Tab-separated table of C-alpha atoms in Angstrom:
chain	number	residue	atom	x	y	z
A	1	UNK	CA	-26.078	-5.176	-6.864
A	2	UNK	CA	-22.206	-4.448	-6.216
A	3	UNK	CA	-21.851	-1.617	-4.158
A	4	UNK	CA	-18.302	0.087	-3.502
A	5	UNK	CA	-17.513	0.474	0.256
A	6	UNK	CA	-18.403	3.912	0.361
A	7	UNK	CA	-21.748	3.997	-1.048
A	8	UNK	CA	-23.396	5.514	2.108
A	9	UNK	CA	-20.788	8.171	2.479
A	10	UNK	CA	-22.677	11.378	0.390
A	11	UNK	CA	-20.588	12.109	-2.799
A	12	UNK	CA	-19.494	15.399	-1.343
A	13	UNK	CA	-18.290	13.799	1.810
A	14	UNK	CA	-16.611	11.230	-0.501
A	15	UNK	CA	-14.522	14.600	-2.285
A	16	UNK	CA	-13.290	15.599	1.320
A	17	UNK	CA	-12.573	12.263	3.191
A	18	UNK	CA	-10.707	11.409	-0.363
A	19	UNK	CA	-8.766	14.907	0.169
A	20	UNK	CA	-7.629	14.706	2.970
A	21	UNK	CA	-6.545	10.540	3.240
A	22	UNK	CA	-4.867	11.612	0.113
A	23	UNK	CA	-2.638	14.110	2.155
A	24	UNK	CA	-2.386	12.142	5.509
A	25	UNK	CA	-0.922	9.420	3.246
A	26	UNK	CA	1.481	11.884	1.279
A	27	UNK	CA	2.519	13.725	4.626
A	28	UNK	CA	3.331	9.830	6.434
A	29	UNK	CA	5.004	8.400	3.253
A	30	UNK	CA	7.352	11.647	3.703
A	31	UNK	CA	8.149	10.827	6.779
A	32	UNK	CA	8.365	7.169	6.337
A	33	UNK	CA	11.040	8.026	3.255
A	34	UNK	CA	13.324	10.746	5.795
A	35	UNK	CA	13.120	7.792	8.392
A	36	UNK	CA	14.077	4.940	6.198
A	37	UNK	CA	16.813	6.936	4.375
A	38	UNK	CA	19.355	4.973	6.628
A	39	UNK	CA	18.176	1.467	5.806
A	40	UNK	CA	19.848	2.310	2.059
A	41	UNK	CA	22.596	0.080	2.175
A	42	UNK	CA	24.405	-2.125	0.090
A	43	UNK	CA	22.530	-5.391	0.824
A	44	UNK	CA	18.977	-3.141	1.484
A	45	UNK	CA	19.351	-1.243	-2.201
A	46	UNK	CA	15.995	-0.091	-1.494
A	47	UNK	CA	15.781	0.308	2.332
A	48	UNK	CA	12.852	-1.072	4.004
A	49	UNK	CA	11.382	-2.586	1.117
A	50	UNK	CA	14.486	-4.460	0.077
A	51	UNK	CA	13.556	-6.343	3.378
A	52	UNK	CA	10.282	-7.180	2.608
A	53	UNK	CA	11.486	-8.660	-0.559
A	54	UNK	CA	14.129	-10.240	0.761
A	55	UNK	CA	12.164	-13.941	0.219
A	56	UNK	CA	15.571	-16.052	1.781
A	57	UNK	CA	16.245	-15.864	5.522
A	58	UNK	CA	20.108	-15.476	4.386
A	59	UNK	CA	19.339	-12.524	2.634
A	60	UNK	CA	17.229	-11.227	5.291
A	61	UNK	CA	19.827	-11.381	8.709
A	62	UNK	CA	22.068	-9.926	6.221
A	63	UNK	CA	20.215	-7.074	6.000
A	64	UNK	CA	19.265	-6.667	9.769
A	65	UNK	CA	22.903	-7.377	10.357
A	66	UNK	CA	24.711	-4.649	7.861
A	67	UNK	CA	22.027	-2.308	9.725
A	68	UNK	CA	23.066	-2.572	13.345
A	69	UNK	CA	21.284	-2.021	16.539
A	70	UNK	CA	20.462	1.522	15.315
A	71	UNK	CA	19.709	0.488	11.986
A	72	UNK	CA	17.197	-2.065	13.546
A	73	UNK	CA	15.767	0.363	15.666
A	74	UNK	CA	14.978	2.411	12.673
A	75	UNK	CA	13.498	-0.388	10.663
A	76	UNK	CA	11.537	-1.294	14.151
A	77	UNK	CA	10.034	2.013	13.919
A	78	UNK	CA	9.448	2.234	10.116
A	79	UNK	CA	7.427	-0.794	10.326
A	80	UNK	CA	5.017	0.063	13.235
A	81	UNK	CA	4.436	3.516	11.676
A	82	UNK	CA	3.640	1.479	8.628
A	83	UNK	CA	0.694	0.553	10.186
A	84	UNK	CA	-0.829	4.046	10.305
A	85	UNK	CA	0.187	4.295	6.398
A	86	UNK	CA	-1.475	1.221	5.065
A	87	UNK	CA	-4.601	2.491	7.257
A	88	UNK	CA	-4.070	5.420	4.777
A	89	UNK	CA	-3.204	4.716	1.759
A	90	UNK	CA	-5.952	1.734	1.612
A	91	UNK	CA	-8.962	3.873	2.040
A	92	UNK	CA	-7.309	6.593	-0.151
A	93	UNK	CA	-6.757	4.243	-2.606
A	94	UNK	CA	-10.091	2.424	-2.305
A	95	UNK	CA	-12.165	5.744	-2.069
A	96	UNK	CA	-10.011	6.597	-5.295
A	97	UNK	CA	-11.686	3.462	-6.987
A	98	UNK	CA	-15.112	3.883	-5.122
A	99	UNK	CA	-14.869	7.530	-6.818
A	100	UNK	CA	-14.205	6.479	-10.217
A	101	UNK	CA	-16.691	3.953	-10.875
A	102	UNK	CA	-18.985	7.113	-9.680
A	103	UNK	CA	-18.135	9.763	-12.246
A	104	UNK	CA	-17.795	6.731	-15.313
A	105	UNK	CA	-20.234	4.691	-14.261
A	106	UNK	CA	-22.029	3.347	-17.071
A	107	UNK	CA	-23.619	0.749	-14.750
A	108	UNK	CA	-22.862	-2.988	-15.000
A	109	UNK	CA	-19.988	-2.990	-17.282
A	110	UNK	CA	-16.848	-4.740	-17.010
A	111	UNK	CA	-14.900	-1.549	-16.070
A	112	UNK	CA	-17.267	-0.027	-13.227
A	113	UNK	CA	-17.287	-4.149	-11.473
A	114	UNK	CA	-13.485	-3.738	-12.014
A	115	UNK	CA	-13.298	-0.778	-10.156
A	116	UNK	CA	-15.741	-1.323	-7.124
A	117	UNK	CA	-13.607	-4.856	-6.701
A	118	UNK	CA	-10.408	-2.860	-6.672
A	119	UNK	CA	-12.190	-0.682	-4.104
A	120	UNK	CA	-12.385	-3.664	-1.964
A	121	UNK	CA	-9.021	-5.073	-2.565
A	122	UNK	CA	-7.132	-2.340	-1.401
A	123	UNK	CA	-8.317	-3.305	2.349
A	124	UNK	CA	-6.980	-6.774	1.131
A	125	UNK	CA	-3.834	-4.739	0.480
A	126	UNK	CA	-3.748	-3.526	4.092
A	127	UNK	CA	-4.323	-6.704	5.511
A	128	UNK	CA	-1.748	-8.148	3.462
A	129	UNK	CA	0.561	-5.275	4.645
A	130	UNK	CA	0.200	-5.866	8.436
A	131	UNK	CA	0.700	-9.433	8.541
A	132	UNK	CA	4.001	-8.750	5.888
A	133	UNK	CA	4.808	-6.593	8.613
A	134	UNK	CA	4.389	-8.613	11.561
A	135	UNK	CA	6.293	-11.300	9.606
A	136	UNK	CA	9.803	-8.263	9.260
A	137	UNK	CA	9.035	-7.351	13.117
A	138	UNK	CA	9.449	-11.263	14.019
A	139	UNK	CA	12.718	-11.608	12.043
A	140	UNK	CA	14.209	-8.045	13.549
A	141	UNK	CA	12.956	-9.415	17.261
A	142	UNK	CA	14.968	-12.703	16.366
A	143	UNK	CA	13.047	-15.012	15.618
A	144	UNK	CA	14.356	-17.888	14.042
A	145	UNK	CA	11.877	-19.701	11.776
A	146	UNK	CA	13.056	-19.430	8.295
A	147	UNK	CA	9.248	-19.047	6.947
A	148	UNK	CA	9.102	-15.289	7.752
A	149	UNK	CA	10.869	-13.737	4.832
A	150	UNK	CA	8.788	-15.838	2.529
A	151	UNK	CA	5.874	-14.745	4.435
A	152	UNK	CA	6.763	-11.192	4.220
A	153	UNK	CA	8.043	-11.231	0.360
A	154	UNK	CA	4.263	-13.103	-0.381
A	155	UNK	CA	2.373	-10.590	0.885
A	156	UNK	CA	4.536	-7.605	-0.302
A	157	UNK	CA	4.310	-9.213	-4.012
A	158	UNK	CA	0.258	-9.570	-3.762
A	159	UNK	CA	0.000	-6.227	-1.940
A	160	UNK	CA	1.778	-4.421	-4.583
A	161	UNK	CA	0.319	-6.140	-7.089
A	162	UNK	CA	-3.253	-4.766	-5.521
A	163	UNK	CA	-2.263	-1.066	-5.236
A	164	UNK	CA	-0.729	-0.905	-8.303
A	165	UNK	CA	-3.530	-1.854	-10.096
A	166	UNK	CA	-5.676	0.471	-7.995
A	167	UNK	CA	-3.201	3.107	-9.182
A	168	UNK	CA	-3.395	2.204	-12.813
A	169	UNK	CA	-7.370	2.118	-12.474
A	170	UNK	CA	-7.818	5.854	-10.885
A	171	UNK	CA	-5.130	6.962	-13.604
A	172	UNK	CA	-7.129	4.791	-16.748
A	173	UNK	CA	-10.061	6.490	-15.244
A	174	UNK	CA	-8.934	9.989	-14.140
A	175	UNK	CA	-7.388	10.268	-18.143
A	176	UNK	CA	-10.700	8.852	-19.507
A	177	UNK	CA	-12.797	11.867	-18.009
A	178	UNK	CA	-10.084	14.412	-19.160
A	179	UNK	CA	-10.429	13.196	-22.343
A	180	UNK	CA	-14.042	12.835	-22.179
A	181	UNK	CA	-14.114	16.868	-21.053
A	182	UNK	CA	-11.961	17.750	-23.843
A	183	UNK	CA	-13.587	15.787	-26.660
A	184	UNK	CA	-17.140	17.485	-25.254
């Protein structure tokens, strides 16, 4: 049978590991938006993730070059404390699932399998993340093969496309049970 990765973790252990990844993740994605305020800039629109979308290696060295050393610095940092986020945001996101497909679970159907592969996924996510990652750290070190913003834009495209439908699946399923409770 499909099993969600948290299936030995006791359902009330499940409420308080989900707690408090939930608010590591909020309190690092605060500090990852003070930090990254700088990388706003006319070719970065978006900061950091302007980069990792940036898909061309023109578009890319523009970006790392409009930033400067400090700039760089910054977006050195960003990315390596990105590493502790996706660790984050992944198992809050996946525990989010995993907790779902508990409280519907109507066994076997389409949704509940939805949910316990989204579970899953979202360590796809992470993965996906940390080699995006690694791809931005290689072009702000220097390096010159023009495969890394591809690389990076790739993975930030399938990532997002992962948490975002993790997101929509604990919202579909969070409203669901409210209006479960209310019909009741």
């Amino acid at each position: 049978m499909l099993q969600h990765p948290f299936t030995r973790l006791p359902p009330s252990e499940q409420k308080k590991v989900s707690l408090i990844l939930i608010l590591c993740s909020i309190a690092v994605m605060a500090v990852l938006t003070v930090l990254g305020e700088p990388l706003h800039t006319q070719n970065a629109p978006l900061g950091i993730v302007s980069f990792e979308l940036a898909k061309t290696p023109v578009k890319a060295r523009q970006m790392i070059a409009e930033w400067g050393a400090t700039g760089q610095i910054i977006a050195a940092f960003h990315l390596g404390l990105d590493y502790l986020f996706l660790l984050l945001y992944s198992s809050a996101l996946a525990l989010g699932c995993a907790l779902i497909v508990d409280k519907t679970a109507q066994r076997r159907s389409l949704y509940d399998v939805a949910g316990i592969v989204l579970s899953w996924s979202q360590f796809g996510a992470a993965g996906l993340d940390s080699i995006e990652n690694a791809a931005l750290m290689n072009l702000l070190s220097g390096a010159q093969w023009s495969g890394w913003p591809g690389l990076a834009w790739c993975c930030a495209c399938v990532k997002f496309l992962i948490v975002c439908a993790g997101l929509c699946y604990i919202v579909a399923g969070i409203t669901f049970m409210l209006i479960k409770k209310a019909v009741q």
